[in-house]
Amino acid sequence: RQLQNPVWSFVAEEYGGVCDISYNPLVPGLMATCAINKTVTLWDTYRNGHELSTTEPPQACGNKTMNVGKLYTLSFYQSSPWLLSCGGGGKEIALWDMARETAIQTRFGGRVKEDQQNPTPITEEEEEEKDNITQEEDFEAMMAAKDKAMDKVRENAETKQKRSKKKKKGKNKKVHRKGR
């Protein structure tokens, strides 16, 4: 059985080796790769900006050094067309907000899927209320976790104390043998 040839095959990173690839589900034709050379490269998989090219490889249309070490993974956010996160060997993650990148908006801005173009705006009051609720929930969760941890510490201390009392009792007992 012979498998079909790949749609594309091309060199994406000459000196870094591609570690991950992500296709933006909200912006057709926008693809990204990351590499151990510490960069994210954006690719346009469409020909002339409006149809998927199956005869020509994607065209590189920009890259960015993310400053988190060698990159091993990246992903477009499912809920935002312009957010891309990546993680690397520097023990950090980076978030690239492409909403204000003029070159990216010029090339891909008209392709955002209709339901994502005009999301319902959140007012400052709604945002503030959401933040307050989140902070309260976070504080309560943190305090509950701290209480659980303290209970565990007390329980461990009591167990150790009981064990040491048992050992002391055993050492003070005299062994009586029959027939002496």
Backbone as JSON Lines, residues from 0, in Angstrom:
{"i":0,"aa":"R","n":[0.85,-1.18,0.0],"ca":[0.0,0.0,0.0],"c":[0.89,1.24,0.0]}
{"i":1,"aa":"Q","n":[0.67,2.15,-0.91],"ca":[1.46,3.35,-1.01],"c":[0.68,4.55,-0.46]}
{"i":2,"aa":"L","n":[1.3,5.27,0.45],"ca":[0.66,6.45,1.03],"c":[0.83,7.65,0.11]}
{"i":3,"aa":"Q","n":[-0.06,8.6,0.25],"ca":[0.03,9.82,-0.56],"c":[1.23,10.64,-0.13]}
{"i":4,"aa":"N","n":[1.72,11.43,-1.04],"ca":[2.8,12.35,-0.72],"c":[2.29,13.45,0.19]}
{"i":5,"aa":"P","n":[3.17,14.05,1.01],"ca":[2.71,15.16,1.86],"c":[2.29,16.35,1.01]}
{"i":6,"aa":"V","n":[1.43,17.19,1.58],"ca":[0.99,18.39,0.89],"c":[2.18,19.3,0.65]}
{"i":7,"aa":"W","n":[3.03,19.48,1.69],"ca":[4.24,20.28,1.57],"c":[5.41,19.52,2.17]}
{"i":8,"aa":"S","n":[6.55,19.86,1.72],"ca":[7.79,19.41,2.34],"c":[8.81,20.5,2.06]}
{"i":9,"aa":"F","n":[9.3,21.13,3.13],"ca":[10.21,22.26,2.94],"c":[11.09,22.42,4.17]}
{"i":10,"aa":"V","n":[12.18,23.12,4.02],"ca":[13.07,23.41,5.14],"c":[12.51,24.64,5.86]}
{"i":11,"aa":"A","n":[12.13,24.45,7.1],"ca":[11.54,25.54,7.86],"c":[12.58,26.3,8.68]}
{"i":12,"aa":"E","n":[13.56,25.6,9.21],"ca":[14.61,26.22,10.01],"c":[15.94,25.59,9.63]}
{"i":13,"aa":"E","n":[16.82,26.34,9.02],"ca":[18.09,25.78,8.59],"c":[19.02,25.47,9.75]}
{"i":14,"aa":"Y","n":[19.02,26.31,10.79],"ca":[20.0,26.15,11.86],"c":[19.39,25.79,13.2]}
{"i":15,"aa":"G","n":[18.13,25.52,13.25],"ca":[17.54,25.3,14.56],"c":[16.78,24.01,14.72]}
{"i":16,"aa":"G","n":[16.31,23.46,13.66],"ca":[15.47,22.27,13.78],"c":[14.11,22.62,14.35]}
{"i":17,"aa":"V","n":[13.06,22.31,13.65],"ca":[11.7,22.62,14.1],"c":[11.32,21.68,15.24]}
{"i":18,"aa":"C","n":[10.83,22.27,16.33],"ca":[10.42,21.47,17.49],"c":[8.91,21.31,17.56]}
{"i":19,"aa":"D","n":[8.16,22.29,17.06],"ca":[6.7,22.21,17.13],"c":[6.11,23.06,16.02]}
{"i":20,"aa":"I","n":[4.87,22.74,15.69],"ca":[4.15,23.46,14.64],"c":[2.71,23.64,15.13]}
{"i":21,"aa":"S","n":[2.11,24.77,14.82],"ca":[0.73,25.03,15.23],"c":[0.02,25.79,14.12]}
{"i":22,"aa":"Y","n":[-1.18,25.37,13.82],"ca":[-2.0,26.02,12.81],"c":[-3.09,26.79,13.53]}
{"i":23,"aa":"N","n":[-3.26,28.06,13.21],"ca":[-4.23,28.9,13.9],"c":[-5.65,28.52,13.46]}
{"i":24,"aa":"P","n":[-6.48,28.04,14.39],"ca":[-7.83,27.63,14.02],"c":[-8.77,28.8,13.74]}
{"i":25,"aa":"L","n":[-8.38,30.0,14.14],"ca":[-9.25,31.16,13.97],"c":[-8.84,32.08,12.82]}
{"i":26,"aa":"V","n":[-7.62,31.89,12.32],"ca":[-7.13,32.71,11.2],"c":[-6.63,31.75,10.13]}
{"i":27,"aa":"P","n":[-7.47,31.44,9.15],"ca":[-7.08,30.5,8.1],"c":[-5.79,30.92,7.41]}
{"i":28,"aa":"G","n":[-4.91,29.95,7.24],"ca":[-3.65,30.19,6.55],"c":[-2.5,30.61,7.44]}
{"i":29,"aa":"L","n":[-2.75,30.89,8.72],"ca":[-1.69,31.32,9.63],"c":[-1.14,30.1,10.38]}
{"i":30,"aa":"M","n":[0.12,29.83,10.15],"ca":[0.79,28.7,10.77],"c":[2.05,29.22,11.46]}
{"i":31,"aa":"A","n":[2.48,28.56,12.53],"ca":[3.7,28.97,13.23],"c":[4.54,27.74,13.54]}
{"i":32,"aa":"T","n":[5.86,27.94,13.54],"ca":[6.79,26.9,13.96],"c":[7.71,27.5,15.01]}
{"i":33,"aa":"C","n":[8.24,26.65,15.87],"ca":[9.25,27.1,16.82],"c":[10.45,26.19,16.71]}
{"i":34,"aa":"A","n":[11.6,26.71,17.14],"ca":[12.84,25.97,16.96],"c":[13.78,26.17,18.13]}
{"i":35,"aa":"I","n":[14.79,25.32,18.18],"ca":[15.78,25.45,19.25],"c":[16.68,26.66,19.06]}
{"i":36,"aa":"N","n":[16.55,27.34,17.92],"ca":[17.31,28.58,17.74],"c":[16.61,29.77,18.42]}
{"i":37,"aa":"K","n":[15.62,29.47,19.26],"ca":[14.94,30.44,20.13],"c":[13.95,31.34,19.41]}
{"i":38,"aa":"T","n":[13.53,30.97,18.19],"ca":[12.62,31.83,17.43],"c":[11.31,31.13,17.08]}
{"i":39,"aa":"V","n":[10.3,31.96,16.9],"ca":[9.02,31.53,16.35],"c":[8.96,32.12,14.95]}
{"i":40,"aa":"T","n":[8.58,31.31,13.97],"ca":[8.43,31.79,12.6],"c":[6.97,31.65,12.21]}
{"i":41,"aa":"L","n":[6.42,32.69,11.6],"ca":[5.05,32.68,11.1],"c":[5.07,32.37,9.62]}
{"i":42,"aa":"W","n":[4.08,31.59,9.18],"ca":[4.0,31.13,7.79],"c":[2.61,31.42,7.25]}
{"i":43,"aa":"D","n":[2.55,31.73,5.96],"ca":[1.27,31.91,5.27],"c":[1.1,30.7,4.34]}
{"i":44,"aa":"T","n":[0.07,29.9,4.62],"ca":[-0.16,28.69,3.83],"c":[-1.09,28.95,2.65]}
{"i":45,"aa":"Y","n":[-1.58,30.17,2.53],"ca":[-2.48,30.51,1.43],"c":[-1.71,31.14,0.27]}
{"i":46,"aa":"R","n":[-2.19,30.89,-0.93],"ca":[-1.64,31.54,-2.11],"c":[-2.51,32.76,-2.39]}
{"i":47,"aa":"N","n":[-1.88,33.87,-2.6],"ca":[-2.59,35.13,-2.87],"c":[-3.57,35.51,-1.77]}
{"i":48,"aa":"G","n":[-3.34,35.0,-0.58],"ca":[-4.13,35.39,0.58],"c":[-5.52,34.81,0.69]}
{"i":49,"aa":"H","n":[-5.96,33.95,-0.24],"ca":[-7.34,33.47,-0.12],"c":[-7.57,32.01,-0.48]}
{"i":50,"aa":"E","n":[-6.58,31.25,-0.84],"ca":[-6.81,29.83,-1.08],"c":[-5.6,29.03,-0.63]}
{"i":51,"aa":"L","n":[-5.87,27.88,-0.05],"ca":[-4.8,27.02,0.44],"c":[-3.95,26.53,-0.72]}
{"i":52,"aa":"S","n":[-2.66,26.69,-0.58],"ca":[-1.75,26.26,-1.63],"c":[-1.3,24.83,-1.37]}
{"i":53,"aa":"T","n":[-1.57,23.94,-2.31],"ca":[-1.12,22.55,-2.18],"c":[0.04,22.27,-3.12]}
{"i":54,"aa":"T","n":[0.41,23.25,-3.92],"ca":[1.5,23.04,-4.86],"c":[2.78,23.76,-4.43]}
{"i":55,"aa":"E","n":[2.62,24.81,-3.66],"ca":[3.77,25.58,-3.2],"c":[3.85,25.51,-1.68]}
{"i":56,"aa":"P","n":[5.07,25.45,-1.13],"ca":[5.19,25.42,0.33],"c":[4.75,26.76,0.94]}
{"i":57,"aa":"P","n":[4.44,26.77,2.23],"ca":[4.08,28.03,2.89],"c":[5.19,29.05,2.78]}
{"i":58,"aa":"Q","n":[4.81,30.3,2.84],"ca":[5.78,31.39,2.73],"c":[6.02,31.98,4.12]}
{"i":59,"aa":"A","n":[7.3,32.07,4.52],"ca":[7.65,32.69,5.79],"c":[7.3,34.17,5.71]}
{"i":60,"aa":"C","n":[6.65,34.66,6.76],"ca":[6.24,36.07,6.72],"c":[6.62,36.81,7.99]}
{"i":61,"aa":"G","n":[7.5,36.26,8.78],"ca":[7.98,36.96,9.97],"c":[8.46,35.99,11.02]}
{"i":62,"aa":"N","n":[9.35,36.48,11.88],"ca":[9.78,35.66,13.01],"c":[10.11,36.56,14.19]}
{"i":63,"aa":"K","n":[10.21,35.93,15.34],"ca":[10.46,36.68,16.56],"c":[11.24,35.81,17.54]}
{"i":64,"aa":"T","n":[12.27,36.39,18.14],"ca":[13.0,35.72,19.21],"c":[12.18,35.91,20.48]}
{"i":65,"aa":"M","n":[11.87,34.82,21.17],"ca":[10.95,34.89,22.29],"c":[11.61,35.09,23.65]}
{"i":66,"aa":"N","n":[12.92,35.0,23.73],"ca":[13.67,35.26,24.96],"c":[13.31,34.34,26.13]}
{"i":67,"aa":"V","n":[13.03,33.08,25.82],"ca":[12.79,32.09,26.88],"c":[13.65,30.84,26.66]}
{"i":68,"aa":"G","n":[14.76,31.01,25.99],"ca":[15.66,29.89,25.72],"c":[15.25,29.14,24.46]}
{"i":69,"aa":"K","n":[15.82,27.97,24.3],"ca":[15.48,27.13,23.15],"c":[14.0,26.79,23.24]}
{"i":70,"aa":"L","n":[13.3,26.91,22.13],"ca":[11.85,26.67,22.14],"c":[11.53,25.22,21.8]}
{"i":71,"aa":"Y","n":[10.61,24.66,22.56],"ca":[10.23,23.26,22.34],"c":[8.76,23.08,22.0]}
{"i":72,"aa":"T","n":[7.92,24.06,22.32],"ca":[6.5,23.91,22.06],"c":[5.84,25.28,21.84]}
{"i":73,"aa":"L","n":[4.77,25.28,21.06],"ca":[3.99,26.5,20.86],"c":[2.56,26.13,20.52]}
{"i":74,"aa":"S","n":[1.65,27.07,20.75],"ca":[0.24,26.83,20.47],"c":[-0.5,28.15,20.34]}
{"i":75,"aa":"F","n":[-1.4,28.21,19.36],"ca":[-2.29,29.36,19.26],"c":[-3.41,29.17,20.27]}
{"i":76,"aa":"Y","n":[-3.84,30.26,20.87],"ca":[-4.97,30.19,21.79],"c":[-6.23,29.89,21.01]}
{"i":77,"aa":"Q","n":[-7.08,29.03,21.57],"ca":[-8.33,28.65,20.91],"c":[-9.37,29.75,20.99]}
{"i":78,"aa":"S","n":[-9.22,30.66,21.96],"ca":[-10.24,31.68,22.18],"c":[-9.84,33.07,21.67]}
{"i":79,"aa":"S","n":[-8.63,33.21,21.17],"ca":[-8.17,34.52,20.69],"c":[-7.36,34.33,19.41]}
{"i":80,"aa":"P","n":[-7.72,35.02,18.34],"ca":[-7.03,34.8,17.08],"c":[-5.59,35.3,17.04]}
{"i":81,"aa":"W","n":[-5.21,36.17,17.99],"ca":[-3.89,36.79,17.89],"c":[-2.93,36.45,19.02]}
{"i":82,"aa":"L","n":[-3.26,35.48,19.85],"ca":[-2.36,35.09,20.93],"c":[-1.67,33.77,20.62]}
{"i":83,"aa":"L","n":[-0.36,33.76,20.81],"ca":[0.46,32.58,20.58],"c":[1.36,32.38,21.8]}
{"i":84,"aa":"S","n":[1.33,31.19,22.38],"ca":[2.18,30.93,23.53],"c":[3.26,29.93,23.14]}
{"i":85,"aa":"C","n":[4.39,30.02,23.81],"ca":[5.47,29.07,23.55],"c":[6.26,28.84,24.83]}
{"i":86,"aa":"G","n":[6.9,27.69,24.89],"ca":[7.69,27.34,26.06],"c":[9.05,26.84,25.63]}
{"i":87,"aa":"G","n":[10.02,27.14,26.47],"ca":[11.37,26.76,26.1],"c":[12.2,26.25,27.26]}
{"i":88,"aa":"G","n":[13.47,26.12,26.99],"ca":[14.41,25.58,27.95],"c":[14.79,26.55,29.04]}
{"i":89,"aa":"G","n":[14.31,27.76,29.01],"ca":[14.63,28.76,30.01],"c":[13.7,28.74,31.2]}
{"i":90,"aa":"K","n":[12.92,27.67,31.39],"ca":[11.99,27.51,32.52],"c":[10.88,28.55,32.51]}
{"i":91,"aa":"E","n":[10.6,29.14,31.37],"ca":[9.57,30.16,31.27],"c":[8.7,29.89,30.05]}
{"i":92,"aa":"I","n":[7.55,30.54,30.03],"ca":[6.73,30.54,28.82],"c":[6.64,31.98,28.34]}
{"i":93,"aa":"A","n":[6.33,32.15,27.08],"ca":[6.18,33.49,26.52],"c":[4.86,33.55,25.78]}
{"i":94,"aa":"L","n":[4.26,34.73,25.79],"ca":[3.01,34.96,25.1],"c":[3.22,36.1,24.11]}
{"i":95,"aa":"W","n":[2.89,35.84,22.86],"ca":[3.05,36.83,21.8],"c":[1.66,37.31,21.42]}
{"i":96,"aa":"D","n":[1.38,38.58,21.66],"ca":[0.11,39.19,21.27],"c":[0.34,39.89,19.94]}
{"i":97,"aa":"M","n":[-0.2,39.31,18.88],"ca":[0.02,39.82,17.53],"c":[-1.03,40.83,17.09]}
{"i":98,"aa":"A","n":[-1.92,41.22,18.01],"ca":[-3.01,42.14,17.66],"c":[-2.5,43.5,17.21]}
{"i":99,"aa":"R","n":[-1.35,43.92,17.7],"ca":[-0.82,45.25,17.34],"c":[0.36,45.17,16.38]}
{"i":100,"aa":"E","n":[0.62,44.01,15.84],"ca":[1.71,43.83,14.87],"c":[1.17,44.22,13.49]}
{"i":101,"aa":"T","n":[1.57,45.37,12.99],"ca":[1.04,45.91,11.74],"c":[1.21,44.96,10.56]}
{"i":102,"aa":"A","n":[2.39,44.4,10.39],"ca":[2.63,43.51,9.24],"c":[1.74,42.27,9.3]}
{"i":103,"aa":"I","n":[1.54,41.73,10.49],"ca":[0.69,40.54,10.65],"c":[-0.77,40.89,10.4]}
{"i":104,"aa":"Q","n":[-1.21,42.03,10.93],"ca":[-2.6,42.45,10.74],"c":[-2.88,42.76,9.27]}
{"i":105,"aa":"T","n":[-1.91,43.35,8.58],"ca":[-2.08,43.67,7.16],"c":[-2.26,42.38,6.36]}
{"i":106,"aa":"R","n":[-1.47,41.38,6.68],"ca":[-1.49,40.14,5.9],"c":[-2.66,39.23,6.27]}
{"i":107,"aa":"F","n":[-2.95,39.09,7.57],"ca":[-3.92,38.1,8.02],"c":[-5.21,38.68,8.6]}
{"i":108,"aa":"G","n":[-5.26,39.98,8.86],"ca":[-6.4,40.59,9.54],"c":[-7.74,40.33,8.89]}
{"i":109,"aa":"G","n":[-7.79,40.29,7.58],"ca":[-9.05,40.06,6.88],"c":[-9.5,38.61,6.87]}
{"i":110,"aa":"R","n":[-8.7,37.71,7.4],"ca":[-9.03,36.28,7.37],"c":[-9.65,35.75,8.66]}
{"i":111,"aa":"V","n":[-9.73,36.57,9.69],"ca":[-10.25,36.09,10.96],"c":[-11.67,35.58,10.75]}
{"i":112,"aa":"K","n":[-11.95,34.4,11.28],"ca":[-13.29,33.83,11.12],"c":[-14.32,34.79,11.69]}
{"i":113,"aa":"E","n":[-15.46,34.88,11.04],"ca":[-16.48,35.89,11.36],"c":[-16.88,35.93,12.82]}
{"i":114,"aa":"D","n":[-17.07,34.78,13.46],"ca":[-17.51,34.76,14.85],"c":[-16.43,35.27,15.8]}
{"i":115,"aa":"Q","n":[-15.2,35.46,15.33],"ca":[-14.11,35.95,16.17],"c":[-13.75,37.41,15.89]}
{"i":116,"aa":"Q","n":[-14.32,38.0,14.85],"ca":[-13.93,39.36,14.49],"c":[-14.41,40.39,15.49]}
{"i":117,"aa":"N","n":[-15.62,40.28,15.94],"ca":[-16.16,41.26,16.86],"c":[-16.69,40.59,18.12]}
{"i":118,"aa":"P","n":[-15.78,40.11,18.96],"ca":[-16.26,39.5,20.19],"c":[-16.92,40.57,21.06]}
{"i":119,"aa":"T","n":[-17.85,40.15,21.9],"ca":[-18.56,41.08,22.76],"c":[-17.57,41.74,23.71]}
{"i":120,"aa":"P","n":[-17.49,43.08,23.67],"ca":[-16.52,43.74,24.55],"c":[-16.93,43.64,26.02]}
{"i":121,"aa":"I","n":[-15.95,43.57,26.89],"ca":[-16.19,43.51,28.32],"c":[-15.94,44.92,28.87]}
{"i":122,"aa":"T","n":[-16.91,45.4,29.66],"ca":[-16.75,46.73,30.24],"c":[-15.73,46.68,31.37]}
{"i":123,"aa":"E","n":[-15.23,47.85,31.76],"ca":[-14.26,47.91,32.86],"c":[-14.87,47.38,34.15]}
{"i":124,"aa":"E","n":[-16.16,47.69,34.38],"ca":[-16.83,47.23,35.6],"c":[-16.91,45.7,35.61]}
{"i":125,"aa":"E","n":[-17.26,45.11,34.48],"ca":[-17.35,43.65,34.4],"c":[-15.98,43.01,34.62]}
{"i":126,"aa":"E","n":[-14.96,43.6,34.04],"ca":[-13.59,43.1,34.2],"c":[-13.15,43.18,35.65]}
{"i":127,"aa":"E","n":[-13.45,44.33,36.3],"ca":[-13.08,44.53,37.69],"c":[-13.81,43.53,38.59]}
{"i":128,"aa":"E","n":[-15.11,43.34,38.34],"ca":[-15.9,42.39,39.13],"c":[-15.36,40.97,38.96]}
{"i":129,"aa":"K","n":[-15.03,40.61,37.73],"ca":[-14.46,39.29,37.44],"c":[-13.14,39.09,38.18]}
{"i":130,"aa":"D","n":[-12.28,40.14,38.16],"ca":[-11.0,40.07,38.87],"c":[-11.2,39.89,40.36]}
{"i":131,"aa":"N","n":[-12.17,40.64,40.95],"ca":[-12.42,40.54,42.38],"c":[-12.9,39.15,42.76]}
{"i":132,"aa":"I","n":[-13.81,38.58,41.96],"ca":[-14.31,37.24,42.24],"c":[-13.18,36.23,42.14]}
{"i":133,"aa":"T","n":[-12.36,36.36,41.11],"ca":[-11.24,35.45,40.92],"c":[-10.27,35.55,42.08]}
{"i":134,"aa":"Q","n":[-9.97,36.78,42.52],"ca":[-9.05,36.96,43.63],"c":[-9.61,36.34,44.91]}
{"i":135,"aa":"E","n":[-10.92,36.53,45.15],"ca":[-11.54,35.94,46.34],"c":[-11.47,34.42,46.28]}
{"i":136,"aa":"E","n":[-11.8,33.85,45.11],"ca":[-11.75,32.4,44.96],"c":[-10.33,31.88,45.13]}
{"i":137,"aa":"D","n":[-9.36,32.6,44.55],"ca":[-7.96,32.19,44.69],"c":[-7.52,32.23,46.14]}
{"i":138,"aa":"F","n":[-7.93,33.3,46.87],"ca":[-7.56,33.43,48.27],"c":[-8.17,32.29,49.09]}
{"i":139,"aa":"E","n":[-9.46,32.01,48.85],"ca":[-10.13,30.94,49.58],"c":[-9.48,29.59,49.28]}
{"i":140,"aa":"A","n":[-9.15,29.34,48.03],"ca":[-8.5,28.09,47.66],"c":[-7.12,27.98,48.32]}
{"i":141,"aa":"M","n":[-6.41,29.1,48.35],"ca":[-5.08,29.11,48.96],"c":[-5.19,28.82,50.47]}
{"i":142,"aa":"M","n":[-6.15,29.44,51.12],"ca":[-6.32,29.23,52.56],"c":[-6.75,27.79,52.85]}
{"i":143,"aa":"A","n":[-7.63,27.23,52.03],"ca":[-8.06,25.85,52.23],"c":[-6.88,24.9,52.05]}
{"i":144,"aa":"A","n":[-6.06,25.16,51.05],"ca":[-4.88,24.32,50.83],"c":[-3.92,24.43,52.0]}
{"i":145,"aa":"K","n":[-3.76,25.64,52.52],"ca":[-2.87,25.84,53.67],"c":[-3.41,25.09,54.88]}
{"i":146,"aa":"D","n":[-4.74,25.15,55.11],"ca":[-5.34,24.43,56.22],"c":[-5.12,22.92,56.08]}
{"i":147,"aa":"K","n":[-5.29,22.4,54.87],"ca":[-5.07,20.97,54.64],"c":[-3.63,20.59,54.93]}
{"i":148,"aa":"A","n":[-2.71,21.45,54.48],"ca":[-1.29,21.18,54.69],"c":[-0.97,21.2,56.19]}
{"i":149,"aa":"M","n":[-1.53,22.14,56.93],"ca":[-1.28,22.21,58.37],"c":[-1.87,20.99,59.07]}
{"i":150,"aa":"D","n":[-3.05,20.55,58.66],"ca":[-3.65,19.34,59.24],"c":[-2.74,18.14,59.02]}
{"i":151,"aa":"K","n":[-2.19,18.04,57.84],"ca":[-1.29,16.94,57.51],"c":[-0.03,16.99,58.38]}
{"i":152,"aa":"V","n":[0.52,18.19,58.57],"ca":[1.71,18.35,59.41],"c":[1.41,17.93,60.84]}
{"i":153,"aa":"R","n":[0.26,18.39,61.37],"ca":[-0.13,18.01,62.74],"c":[-0.31,16.5,62.86]}
{"i":154,"aa":"E","n":[-0.97,15.92,61.87],"ca":[-1.21,14.47,61.88],"c":[0.12,13.71,61.87]}
{"i":155,"aa":"N","n":[1.05,14.13,61.04],"ca":[2.37,13.49,60.98],"c":[3.11,13.64,62.3]}
{"i":156,"aa":"A","n":[3.02,14.83,62.9],"ca":[3.69,15.06,64.18],"c":[3.11,14.17,65.28]}
{"i":157,"aa":"E","n":[1.78,14.04,65.31],"ca":[1.14,13.19,66.3],"c":[1.53,11.73,66.11]}
{"i":158,"aa":"T","n":[1.6,11.28,64.87],"ca":[1.99,9.9,64.57],"c":[3.42,9.65,65.04]}
{"i":159,"aa":"K","n":[4.31,10.57,64.78],"ca":[5.7,10.42,65.21],"c":[5.8,10.4,66.73]}
{"i":160,"aa":"Q","n":[5.0,11.25,67.38],"ca":[5.02,11.33,68.84],"c":[4.54,10.0,69.44]}
{"i":161,"aa":"K","n":[3.49,9.43,68.88],"ca":[2.99,8.14,69.38],"c":[4.02,7.05,69.2]}
{"i":162,"aa":"R","n":[4.7,7.04,68.06],"ca":[5.72,6.03,67.8],"c":[6.87,6.15,68.79]}
{"i":163,"aa":"S","n":[7.29,7.38,69.09],"ca":[8.41,7.55,70.01],"c":[8.03,7.13,71.42]}
{"i":164,"aa":"K","n":[6.76,7.35,71.84],"ca":[6.3,6.91,73.15],"c":[6.32,5.39,73.24]}
{"i":165,"aa":"K","n":[5.89,4.72,72.16],"ca":[5.89,3.26,72.14],"c":[7.3,2.73,72.26]}
{"i":166,"aa":"K","n":[8.24,3.34,71.58],"ca":[9.64,2.9,71.63],"c":[10.2,3.07,73.03]}
{"i":167,"aa":"K","n":[9.89,4.21,73.67],"ca":[10.39,4.45,75.03],"c":[9.82,3.44,76.0]}
{"i":168,"aa":"K","n":[8.53,3.11,75.88],"ca":[7.92,2.13,76.77],"c":[8.59,0.78,76.61]}
{"i":169,"aa":"G","n":[8.9,0.42,75.42],"ca":[9.53,-0.87,75.14],"c":[10.93,-0.95,75.71]}
{"i":170,"aa":"K","n":[11.67,0.12,75.78],"ca":[13.04,0.13,76.29],"c":[13.08,0.0,77.81]}
{"i":171,"aa":"N","n":[12.1,0.53,78.51],"ca":[12.09,0.53,79.98],"c":[11.59,-0.78,80.57]}
{"i":172,"aa":"K","n":[10.95,-1.6,79.79],"ca":[10.4,-2.85,80.3],"c":[11.53,-3.83,80.56]}
{"i":173,"aa":"K","n":[11.41,-4.54,81.69],"ca":[12.38,-5.57,82.0],"c":[11.84,-6.89,81.5]}
{"i":174,"aa":"V","n":[12.73,-7.64,80.98],"ca":[12.33,-8.94,80.45],"c":[12.39,-9.94,81.59]}
{"i":175,"aa":"H","n":[11.28,-10.6,81.86],"ca":[11.23,-11.62,82.89],"c":[11.21,-12.97,82.24]}
{"i":176,"aa":"R","n":[12.09,-13.83,82.73],"ca":[12.13,-15.17,82.17],"c":[11.72,-16.16,83.25]}
{"i":177,"aa":"K","n":[11.02,-17.15,82.83],"ca":[10.6,-18.2,83.77],"c":[11.79,-19.07,84.13]}
{"i":178,"aa":"G","n":[11.78,-19.56,85.29],"ca":[12.8,-20.5,85.71],"c":[14.06,-19.83,86.24]}
{"i":179,"aa":"R","n":[14.04,-18.67,86.58],"ca":[15.23,-18.03,87.14],"c":[15.27,-18.11,88.59]}
